[in-house]
Each structure stands twice: as C-alpha cells, then as structure tokens.
Amino acid sequence: MAKPFASSADLGEKKQVLEVLAEGVYALTAEGDPNVGAIEGEDFLVCFEALATPVAAREWLSRLREHTTKPIRYLVLSHYHAVRVLGASAFGADVIVTHEKTRELIAERGEQDWASEYARMPRLFREPASIPGLTWPTATFSDRFTIDLGGGRGDLVLQYCGRGHTEGDLVAWLPRQRILFAGDLVESQAALYTGDAFHRDWSSGTLDRVASLGAQTLVGGRGAVARGKEGVESAIGQTRDFLAVMLRETGAAGSLKEAFQRTHAALEPRYGRWPIFEHCLPFNVSRLWDELHGVERPRVWTAERDRQVWDELQS
C-alpha cells in the first residue's frame, strides 16, 4: 500500500507544553511539531520563530501572555522555511532578524517553499488565508548580532555557525544562562529534515561550533528540551549520527533508489518512530545524492517536484 504523501495524513493535534527554562526564558514544545521560544529583556521581548500562520502564532502568544505582557521588540527567525516564518505578522515586532543568507533564500525560493510545505504539512497551516504574504526581515547580519537585554539580564547573541540545515541558519545563545535555541541545526528525539542542507559542513564544522558554545540547556527545532551537559551532548550527537549514517549509506549507493533503500534500512531501527522520519527521508536522500554528485546548492523544492520524488522513492 502506498504511504500517504509526506505528513498529509498527520492530522491529530499535538500536546503543547510551555516550559520556563530560566527567569524570563520560555520554550513551547509540541510532540515533534516546530518549537518556539521567547526571552524577556528588561522592558521588551525577543521571540524566536514565528510558526506557519498568524493564527497559529497568536495561539502561542496567548500562552506566553500568561507570563509576560512586555512588548515584542525583536522577532528572530532561525531560517527561511515556511513553517518557521509565515506567522510573523501576528507578533507586531519592531525588528525581524535573520541571517543575510536567509533573506536571499526568501527572495529566491520563498514562494515555492510556501506551496511545498503547505502540501507536505497541511495541519501546521492553521487558517492559511490569514498569511498576508512572504515574511521579510528588517535586519540581517553575516556573523553575529548581539541584543543587550538590559537590567542586568546579559546579552542574547545571534550567531552564524556555518552552513547546515540551510545556508542561513542562526542560533540564539544566552551565555549567562547557558541556554541555546538551536533552530533546526539540532533536533532532540526528532528526525532531521535535510532537503535544503549542506550535509558535510553541517555534520562537521557547523555542529562543532554549536557544541563549542557549551550550552547546558538546548531547545532544538523539534522534540524535547535537552537539559544538562549530557542531554545537550546527546542531542548534538544524535544529529551528527543521523547525518553520518546518511553520508555513509548514500555515498555507497549506485543509484538514488538504492541510496534511499540503504539509508532507510540503516536509520529506521533507531530513528524510525521519531517525528517526521518517513516524511523527510525521501527529500533528505534526494538532496544528499545531488550534493555528493556535484550539485553545490540545493535545488528548489516545488509542490510538483515533491510529488515526483515521493512517488519515486517512498510510495
């Protein structure tokens, strides 16, 4: 029997949990759906990620407002994917911050990515008609962007660690509290999506730089919050292992179909029951096959190309 396309059959609601990670530092997790967060400054808020629609974002903000009524000054977006950015209008932020490469990717492929992700994950797009259009940053940076939180709260450092999940991923680092919002550069008990990735960079130097920060608490793009030195190391190690297995198995294959079969067989025993594993793997292997055969930058995913790859590899 053919498997339902991507996450189109995943229609059940996920339990959301709002966690207070430290004074004025919040994370919302949801059983493998995209994680979001917020950090209080002295008299303002920094929100991290925007969800897929303004309606979905307003539900998150209503939970956050049970803890703080401070105005939102900054909205930080870790990368360009639609499920992370299209809810931005709900925040009313003074400044929307991304890496400079993320802005370029929105211009290059934002419309196609929107259509692609909506077809793959319709449940996340709650009331899609509420989306006013593409989300554009109002501030970008190349290496580091520091926000003084004021009132003795220290800094929030937005850092580029190298190419990984996309060309333009950033992390949000609280050195004083040793809390890291890693975006989709790290997943904790959730499978990776690598359809727009640079696998070799990500699995080596980029994750090395993430690990070197020495976080004691890590909020990945999906999955549970990782706590303590061992928990953070485990989340980073899981991410690195997933990539290493993909590189090994796809690199040993003689065709794209064989690459998918080998990679699925190698990863499934450990990761197969984790969120979005079956959804992501055909797109992951297709991108890695391209990368290993000289296609430097990821090809643009469209709704039509998604179906073609799915039918070839997963059905």
mmCIF file of C-alpha atoms in Angstrom:
data_model
loop_
_atom_site.group_PDB
_atom_site.id
_atom_site.type_symbol
_atom_site.label_atom_id
_atom_site.label_comp_id
_atom_site.label_asym_id
_atom_site.label_seq_id
_atom_site.Cartn_x
_atom_site.Cartn_y
_atom_site.Cartn_z
ATOM 1 C CA MET A 1 0.000 0.000 0.000
ATOM 2 C CA ALA A 2 1.335 3.451 -0.902
ATOM 3 C CA LYS A 3 2.259 5.632 2.060
ATOM 4 C CA PRO A 4 0.336 8.906 2.455
ATOM 5 C CA PHE A 5 2.266 11.827 0.997
ATOM 6 C CA ALA A 6 4.682 13.408 3.479
ATOM 7 C CA SER A 7 2.705 14.465 6.598
ATOM 8 C CA SER A 8 -0.615 14.901 4.795
ATOM 9 C CA ALA A 9 -2.232 12.173 6.908
ATOM 10 C CA ASP A 10 -0.880 13.534 10.214
ATOM 11 C CA LEU A 11 -3.998 15.398 11.316
ATOM 12 C CA GLY A 12 -4.030 14.759 15.068
ATOM 13 C CA GLU A 13 -3.473 17.647 17.455
ATOM 14 C CA LYS A 14 -0.193 17.634 19.365
ATOM 15 C CA LYS A 15 0.052 18.430 23.051
ATOM 16 C CA GLN A 16 1.816 21.744 23.571
ATOM 17 C CA VAL A 17 3.942 22.297 26.666
ATOM 18 C CA LEU A 18 5.214 25.721 27.716
ATOM 19 C CA GLU A 19 8.364 25.423 29.798
ATOM 20 C CA VAL A 20 10.104 28.137 31.800
ATOM 21 C CA LEU A 21 13.801 27.381 31.257
ATOM 22 C CA ALA A 22 15.110 30.211 33.464
ATOM 23 C CA GLU A 23 13.733 33.504 34.707
ATOM 24 C CA GLY A 24 12.178 35.146 31.657
ATOM 25 C CA VAL A 25 13.185 32.374 29.209
ATOM 26 C CA TYR A 26 10.407 30.284 27.643
ATOM 27 C CA ALA A 27 10.069 27.387 25.213
ATOM 28 C CA LEU A 28 6.957 25.847 23.691
ATOM 29 C CA THR A 29 7.331 22.239 22.513
ATOM 30 C CA ALA A 30 4.672 20.129 20.843
ATOM 31 C CA GLU A 31 5.456 16.430 20.406
ATOM 32 C CA GLY A 32 7.639 16.905 17.347
ATOM 33 C CA ASP A 33 5.937 19.951 15.848
ATOM 34 C CA PRO A 34 8.175 23.043 15.432
ATOM 35 C CA ASN A 35 9.420 24.515 18.710
ATOM 36 C CA VAL A 36 9.266 28.242 19.504
ATOM 37 C CA GLY A 37 10.623 30.386 22.305
ATOM 38 C CA ALA A 38 10.832 33.794 23.922
ATOM 39 C CA ILE A 39 13.326 35.738 26.047
ATOM 40 C CA GLU A 40 12.447 38.685 28.258
ATOM 41 C CA GLY A 41 14.551 41.805 28.163
ATOM 42 C CA GLU A 42 14.225 44.484 30.837
ATOM 43 C CA ASP A 43 11.248 46.120 29.134
ATOM 44 C CA PHE A 44 10.774 44.133 25.912
ATOM 45 C CA LEU A 45 10.514 40.617 24.492
ATOM 46 C CA VAL A 46 12.544 38.709 21.933
ATOM 47 C CA CYS A 47 10.536 35.947 20.256
ATOM 48 C CA PHE A 48 12.238 33.061 18.465
ATOM 49 C CA GLU A 49 10.462 31.551 15.424
ATOM 50 C CA ALA A 50 7.019 32.519 14.102
ATOM 51 C CA LEU A 51 5.156 29.280 13.217
ATOM 52 C CA ALA A 52 3.326 28.719 9.938
ATOM 53 C CA THR A 53 0.392 31.136 10.143
ATOM 54 C CA PRO A 54 -0.633 34.201 12.172
ATOM 55 C CA VAL A 55 -3.491 32.190 13.689
ATOM 56 C CA ALA A 56 -1.077 29.521 14.968
ATOM 57 C CA ALA A 57 1.290 32.223 16.218
ATOM 58 C CA ARG A 58 -1.478 34.020 18.134
ATOM 59 C CA GLU A 59 -2.268 30.795 19.993
ATOM 60 C CA TRP A 60 1.368 30.612 21.116
ATOM 61 C CA LEU A 61 1.372 34.280 22.089
ATOM 62 C CA SER A 62 -1.770 33.842 24.192
ATOM 63 C CA ARG A 63 0.115 31.208 26.210
ATOM 64 C CA LEU A 64 3.141 33.477 26.510
ATOM 65 C CA ARG A 65 0.974 36.388 27.698
ATOM 66 C CA GLU A 66 0.070 34.362 30.782
ATOM 67 C CA HIS A 67 3.672 35.013 31.860
ATOM 68 C CA THR A 68 4.601 38.434 30.477
ATOM 69 C CA THR A 69 2.926 41.458 28.920
ATOM 70 C CA LYS A 70 6.110 43.110 27.654
ATOM 71 C CA PRO A 71 6.006 44.367 24.051
ATOM 72 C CA ILE A 72 7.755 42.357 21.360
ATOM 73 C CA ARG A 73 10.751 44.292 20.081
ATOM 74 C CA TYR A 74 12.552 41.530 18.172
ATOM 75 C CA LEU A 75 11.335 38.503 16.245
ATOM 76 C CA VAL A 76 14.255 36.192 15.433
ATOM 77 C CA LEU A 77 13.838 33.658 12.624
ATOM 78 C CA SER A 78 16.365 30.844 12.542
ATOM 79 C CA HIS A 79 15.978 30.177 8.787
ATOM 80 C CA TYR A 80 13.643 30.618 5.828
ATOM 81 C CA HIS A 81 11.296 27.591 5.856
ATOM 82 C CA ALA A 82 7.590 28.462 5.678
ATOM 83 C CA VAL A 83 6.569 26.682 8.887
ATOM 84 C CA ARG A 84 9.043 28.896 10.773
ATOM 85 C CA VAL A 85 8.311 32.307 9.299
ATOM 86 C CA LEU A 86 4.865 32.846 7.775
ATOM 87 C CA GLY A 87 3.167 33.629 11.088
ATOM 88 C CA ALA A 88 5.366 36.673 11.656
ATOM 89 C CA SER A 89 2.664 39.308 11.217
ATOM 90 C CA ALA A 90 0.990 38.200 14.482
ATOM 91 C CA PHE A 91 3.940 39.383 16.567
ATOM 92 C CA GLY A 92 3.915 43.059 15.659
ATOM 93 C CA ALA A 93 7.669 43.087 16.243
ATOM 94 C CA ASP A 94 9.660 46.290 15.775
ATOM 95 C CA VAL A 95 12.538 44.320 14.213
ATOM 96 C CA ILE A 96 12.563 40.971 12.367
ATOM 97 C CA VAL A 97 16.081 39.492 12.361
ATOM 98 C CA THR A 98 17.534 36.768 10.117
ATOM 99 C CA HIS A 99 20.900 35.828 8.733
ATOM 100 C CA GLU A 100 21.651 37.602 5.457
ATOM 101 C CA LYS A 101 21.523 34.308 3.534
ATOM 102 C CA THR A 102 18.010 33.691 4.821
ATOM 103 C CA ARG A 103 16.846 36.912 3.225
ATOM 104 C CA GLU A 104 18.412 35.811 -0.062
ATOM 105 C CA LEU A 105 16.665 32.435 0.166
ATOM 106 C CA ILE A 106 13.286 34.048 0.815
ATOM 107 C CA ALA A 107 13.758 36.128 -2.328
ATOM 108 C CA GLU A 108 14.990 33.183 -4.380
ATOM 109 C CA ARG A 109 12.584 30.425 -3.330
ATOM 110 C CA GLY A 110 10.188 31.624 -0.649
ATOM 111 C CA GLU A 111 7.050 31.340 -2.762
ATOM 112 C CA GLN A 112 7.885 27.804 -3.913
ATOM 113 C CA ASP A 113 8.783 26.717 -0.382
ATOM 114 C CA TRP A 114 5.456 28.045 0.910
ATOM 115 C CA ALA A 115 3.498 25.932 -1.578
ATOM 116 C CA SER A 116 5.738 22.917 -0.943
ATOM 117 C CA GLU A 117 5.457 22.952 2.843
ATOM 118 C CA TYR A 118 1.729 23.635 2.819
ATOM 119 C CA ALA A 119 1.184 20.477 0.751
ATOM 120 C CA ARG A 120 3.560 18.434 2.897
ATOM 121 C CA MET A 121 2.277 19.542 6.329
ATOM 122 C CA PRO A 122 -1.247 20.980 5.978
ATOM 123 C CA ARG A 123 -2.099 20.592 9.683
ATOM 124 C CA LEU A 124 0.530 23.161 10.668
ATOM 125 C CA PHE A 125 -1.036 25.807 8.418
ATOM 126 C CA ARG A 126 -3.956 26.726 10.656
ATOM 127 C CA GLU A 127 -6.194 29.109 8.690
ATOM 128 C CA PRO A 128 -3.729 29.673 5.823
ATOM 129 C CA ALA A 129 -5.791 32.584 4.492
ATOM 130 C CA SER A 130 -4.526 34.585 7.480
ATOM 131 C CA ILE A 131 -0.999 34.697 5.966
ATOM 132 C CA PRO A 132 -0.517 38.165 4.425
ATOM 133 C CA GLY A 133 2.436 37.137 2.232
ATOM 134 C CA LEU A 134 6.107 36.300 2.487
ATOM 135 C CA THR A 135 7.923 37.349 5.658
ATOM 136 C CA TRP A 136 10.798 39.763 5.058
ATOM 137 C CA PRO A 137 13.467 40.591 7.656
ATOM 138 C CA THR A 138 14.134 44.188 8.584
ATOM 139 C CA ALA A 139 17.635 43.463 9.958
ATOM 140 C CA THR A 140 20.204 40.915 8.797
ATOM 141 C CA PHE A 141 23.769 40.007 9.742
ATOM 142 C CA SER A 142 26.633 37.846 8.497
ATOM 143 C CA ASP A 143 28.387 36.574 11.645
ATOM 144 C CA ARG A 144 26.922 37.856 14.913
ATOM 145 C CA PHE A 145 24.084 40.082 16.119
ATOM 146 C CA THR A 146 24.006 40.967 19.833
ATOM 147 C CA ILE A 147 20.928 42.151 21.719
ATOM 148 C CA ASP A 148 21.512 43.792 25.115
ATOM 149 C CA LEU A 149 18.621 42.546 27.247
ATOM 150 C CA GLY A 150 19.111 45.290 29.828
ATOM 151 C CA GLY A 151 18.512 45.293 33.557
ATOM 152 C CA GLY A 152 21.442 43.021 34.295
ATOM 153 C CA ARG A 153 19.973 40.246 32.155
ATOM 154 C CA GLY A 154 23.045 39.979 29.929
ATOM 155 C CA ASP A 155 23.133 39.582 26.161
ATOM 156 C CA LEU A 156 21.317 37.451 23.639
ATOM 157 C CA VAL A 157 23.800 36.530 20.921
ATOM 158 C CA LEU A 158 22.546 35.532 17.483
ATOM 159 C CA GLN A 159 25.340 33.511 15.900
ATOM 160 C CA TYR A 160 26.022 32.037 12.478
ATOM 161 C CA CYS A 161 27.787 28.687 12.887
ATOM 162 C CA GLY A 162 28.104 27.735 9.200
ATOM 163 C CA ARG A 163 26.060 26.013 6.541
ATOM 164 C CA GLY A 164 23.851 23.228 7.842
ATOM 165 C CA HIS A 165 20.106 22.701 7.684
ATOM 166 C CA THR A 166 20.118 25.605 5.178
ATOM 167 C CA GLU A 167 22.647 28.185 4.012
ATOM 168 C CA GLY A 168 21.445 30.701 6.575
ATOM 169 C CA ASP A 169 20.749 29.045 9.936
ATOM 170 C CA LEU A 170 21.348 31.041 13.080
ATOM 171 C CA VAL A 171 21.326 30.073 16.751
ATOM 172 C CA ALA A 172 20.241 32.241 19.687
ATOM 173 C CA TRP A 173 22.620 31.958 22.643
ATOM 174 C CA LEU A 174 22.223 33.200 26.213
ATOM 175 C CA PRO A 175 25.780 32.981 27.614
ATOM 176 C CA ARG A 176 24.817 33.939 31.168
ATOM 177 C CA GLN A 177 22.110 31.278 31.427
ATOM 178 C CA ARG A 178 23.912 28.878 29.067
ATOM 179 C CA ILE A 179 20.686 28.322 27.130
ATOM 180 C CA LEU A 180 20.774 27.754 23.366
ATOM 181 C CA PHE A 181 17.929 27.972 20.883
ATOM 182 C CA ALA A 182 19.469 25.947 18.062
ATOM 183 C CA GLY A 183 16.725 26.002 15.444
ATOM 184 C CA ASP A 184 16.848 23.011 13.116
ATOM 185 C CA LEU A 185 20.629 22.680 13.367
ATOM 186 C CA VAL A 186 19.955 20.299 16.264
ATOM 187 C CA GLU A 187 16.968 18.026 16.894
ATOM 188 C CA SER A 188 16.272 16.272 20.163
ATOM 189 C CA GLN A 189 14.400 12.991 19.769
ATOM 190 C CA ALA A 190 13.112 14.035 16.350
ATOM 191 C CA ALA A 191 14.295 13.114 12.867
ATOM 192 C CA LEU A 192 16.188 15.598 10.716
ATOM 193 C CA TYR A 193 14.957 17.363 7.620
ATOM 194 C CA THR A 194 17.918 17.835 5.270
ATOM 195 C CA GLY A 195 16.252 18.625 1.950
ATOM 196 C CA ASP A 196 17.964 22.046 1.800
ATOM 197 C CA ALA A 197 21.089 21.039 3.685
ATOM 198 C CA PHE A 198 24.850 21.002 3.311
ATOM 199 C CA HIS A 199 25.417 17.642 4.963
ATOM 200 C CA ARG A 200 29.206 17.608 5.072
ATOM 201 C CA ASP A 201 29.508 21.115 6.537
ATOM 202 C CA TRP A 202 26.673 20.502 8.983
ATOM 203 C CA SER A 203 27.992 17.198 10.324
ATOM 204 C CA SER A 204 31.479 18.585 10.941
ATOM 205 C CA GLY A 205 32.410 22.236 11.440
ATOM 206 C CA THR A 206 28.927 23.620 11.947
ATOM 207 C CA LEU A 207 27.990 21.195 14.718
ATOM 208 C CA ASP A 208 31.474 21.591 16.185
ATOM 209 C CA ARG A 209 30.820 25.322 16.563
ATOM 210 C CA VAL A 210 27.388 24.675 18.088
ATOM 211 C CA ALA A 211 28.911 22.238 20.584
ATOM 212 C CA SER A 212 31.734 24.653 21.453
ATOM 213 C CA LEU A 213 29.255 27.112 22.973
ATOM 214 C CA GLY A 214 28.891 24.763 25.932
ATOM 215 C CA ALA A 215 25.137 25.005 26.395
ATOM 216 C CA GLN A 216 23.582 23.471 29.489
ATOM 217 C CA THR A 217 20.054 23.694 28.064
ATOM 218 C CA LEU A 218 19.260 23.315 24.358
ATOM 219 C CA VAL A 219 15.992 23.889 22.513
ATOM 220 C CA GLY A 220 16.182 22.151 19.156
ATOM 221 C CA GLY A 221 13.959 22.747 16.187
ATOM 222 C CA ARG A 222 11.691 19.864 17.183
ATOM 223 C CA GLY A 223 11.462 17.484 20.082
ATOM 224 C CA ALA A 224 12.034 17.750 23.814
ATOM 225 C CA VAL A 225 14.224 20.338 25.510
ATOM 226 C CA ALA A 226 17.686 18.864 26.161
ATOM 227 C CA ARG A 227 18.928 19.533 29.693
ATOM 228 C CA GLY A 228 22.325 19.238 31.306
ATOM 229 C CA LYS A 229 25.702 18.617 29.718
ATOM 230 C CA GLU A 230 24.880 15.016 28.872
ATOM 231 C CA GLY A 231 21.471 15.865 27.445
ATOM 232 C CA VAL A 232 22.884 18.577 25.198
ATOM 233 C CA GLU A 233 25.731 16.347 24.050
ATOM 234 C CA SER A 234 23.219 13.586 23.307
ATOM 235 C CA ALA A 235 21.061 15.872 21.146
ATOM 236 C CA ILE A 236 24.057 17.120 19.184
ATOM 237 C CA GLY A 237 25.400 13.570 18.923
ATOM 238 C CA GLN A 238 22.076 12.270 17.627
ATOM 239 C CA THR A 239 22.032 14.962 14.967
ATOM 240 C CA ARG A 240 25.610 14.211 13.956
ATOM 241 C CA ASP A 241 24.975 10.454 13.834
ATOM 242 C CA PHE A 242 21.890 10.846 11.637
ATOM 243 C CA LEU A 243 23.957 12.867 9.168
ATOM 244 C CA ALA A 244 26.907 10.475 9.309
ATOM 245 C CA VAL A 245 24.715 7.469 8.521
ATOM 246 C CA MET A 246 23.123 9.330 5.612
ATOM 247 C CA LEU A 247 26.529 10.263 4.212
ATOM 248 C CA ARG A 248 27.855 6.717 4.554
ATOM 249 C CA GLU A 249 24.889 4.913 3.041
ATOM 250 C CA THR A 250 24.099 7.352 0.255
ATOM 251 C CA GLY A 251 27.766 7.624 -0.624
ATOM 252 C CA ALA A 252 27.992 3.840 -1.054
ATOM 253 C CA ALA A 253 24.938 3.556 -3.319
ATOM 254 C CA GLY A 254 24.922 3.214 -7.092
ATOM 255 C CA SER A 255 21.574 4.909 -7.692
ATOM 256 C CA LEU A 256 19.184 7.281 -5.974
ATOM 257 C CA LYS A 257 16.721 4.450 -5.336
ATOM 258 C CA GLU A 258 19.431 2.299 -3.782
ATOM 259 C CA ALA A 259 20.586 5.265 -1.703
ATOM 260 C CA PHE A 260 17.112 5.667 -0.268
ATOM 261 C CA GLN A 261 16.752 1.961 0.485
ATOM 262 C CA ARG A 262 20.172 1.715 2.152
ATOM 263 C CA THR A 263 19.690 4.881 4.177
ATOM 264 C CA HIS A 264 16.195 3.925 5.305
ATOM 265 C CA ALA A 265 17.368 0.470 6.396
ATOM 266 C CA ALA A 266 20.284 1.917 8.356
ATOM 267 C CA LEU A 267 18.378 4.719 10.098
ATOM 268 C CA GLU A 268 14.978 3.141 10.710
ATOM 269 C CA PRO A 269 15.883 0.908 13.692
ATOM 270 C CA ARG A 270 16.993 3.903 15.779
ATOM 271 C CA TYR A 271 15.033 6.818 14.334
ATOM 272 C CA GLY A 272 12.054 5.317 12.523
ATOM 273 C CA ARG A 273 9.492 6.040 15.236
ATOM 274 C CA TRP A 274 10.584 9.614 15.759
ATOM 275 C CA PRO A 275 8.513 12.519 14.389
ATOM 276 C CA ILE A 276 8.651 13.180 10.623
ATOM 277 C CA PHE A 277 11.139 10.370 9.855
ATOM 278 C CA GLU A 278 9.155 8.842 6.993
ATOM 279 C CA HIS A 279 8.035 12.266 5.820
ATOM 280 C CA CYS A 280 11.535 13.654 5.455
ATOM 281 C CA LEU A 281 13.745 10.822 4.292
ATOM 282 C CA PRO A 282 12.955 10.830 0.541
ATOM 283 C CA PHE A 283 13.651 14.568 0.345
ATOM 284 C CA ASN A 284 16.751 14.184 2.508
ATOM 285 C CA VAL A 285 18.283 11.467 0.351
ATOM 286 C CA SER A 286 17.421 13.280 -2.876
ATOM 287 C CA ARG A 287 19.293 16.386 -1.699
ATOM 288 C CA LEU A 288 22.271 14.405 -0.410
ATOM 289 C CA TRP A 289 22.500 12.444 -3.663
ATOM 290 C CA ASP A 290 22.681 15.762 -5.517
ATOM 291 C CA GLU A 291 25.272 17.123 -3.109
ATOM 292 C CA LEU A 292 27.525 14.084 -3.449
ATOM 293 C CA HIS A 293 27.255 14.360 -7.233
ATOM 294 C CA GLY A 294 28.348 17.960 -7.528
ATOM 295 C CA VAL A 295 25.131 19.971 -7.066
ATOM 296 C CA GLU A 296 26.504 22.557 -4.660
ATOM 297 C CA ARG A 297 23.329 24.429 -3.746
ATOM 298 C CA PRO A 298 20.025 22.663 -3.062
ATOM 299 C CA ARG A 299 17.563 22.625 -5.921
ATOM 300 C CA VAL A 300 14.322 24.466 -5.257
ATOM 301 C CA TRP A 301 11.542 22.292 -3.869
ATOM 302 C CA THR A 302 8.194 22.829 -5.543
ATOM 303 C CA ALA A 303 4.910 21.051 -4.884
ATOM 304 C CA GLU A 304 5.329 19.245 -8.200
ATOM 305 C CA ARG A 305 8.904 18.142 -7.539
ATOM 306 C CA ASP A 306 7.940 16.964 -4.052
ATOM 307 C CA ARG A 307 5.389 14.563 -5.524
ATOM 308 C CA GLN A 308 7.798 13.272 -8.136
ATOM 309 C CA VAL A 309 10.477 12.456 -5.550
ATOM 310 C CA TRP A 310 7.921 10.927 -3.184
ATOM 311 C CA ASP A 311 6.440 8.704 -5.865
ATOM 312 C CA GLU A 312 9.879 7.566 -6.948
ATOM 313 C CA LEU A 313 11.259 6.754 -3.505
ATOM 314 C CA GLN A 314 8.588 6.389 -0.852
ATOM 315 C CA SER A 315 5.351 5.160 -2.419
#
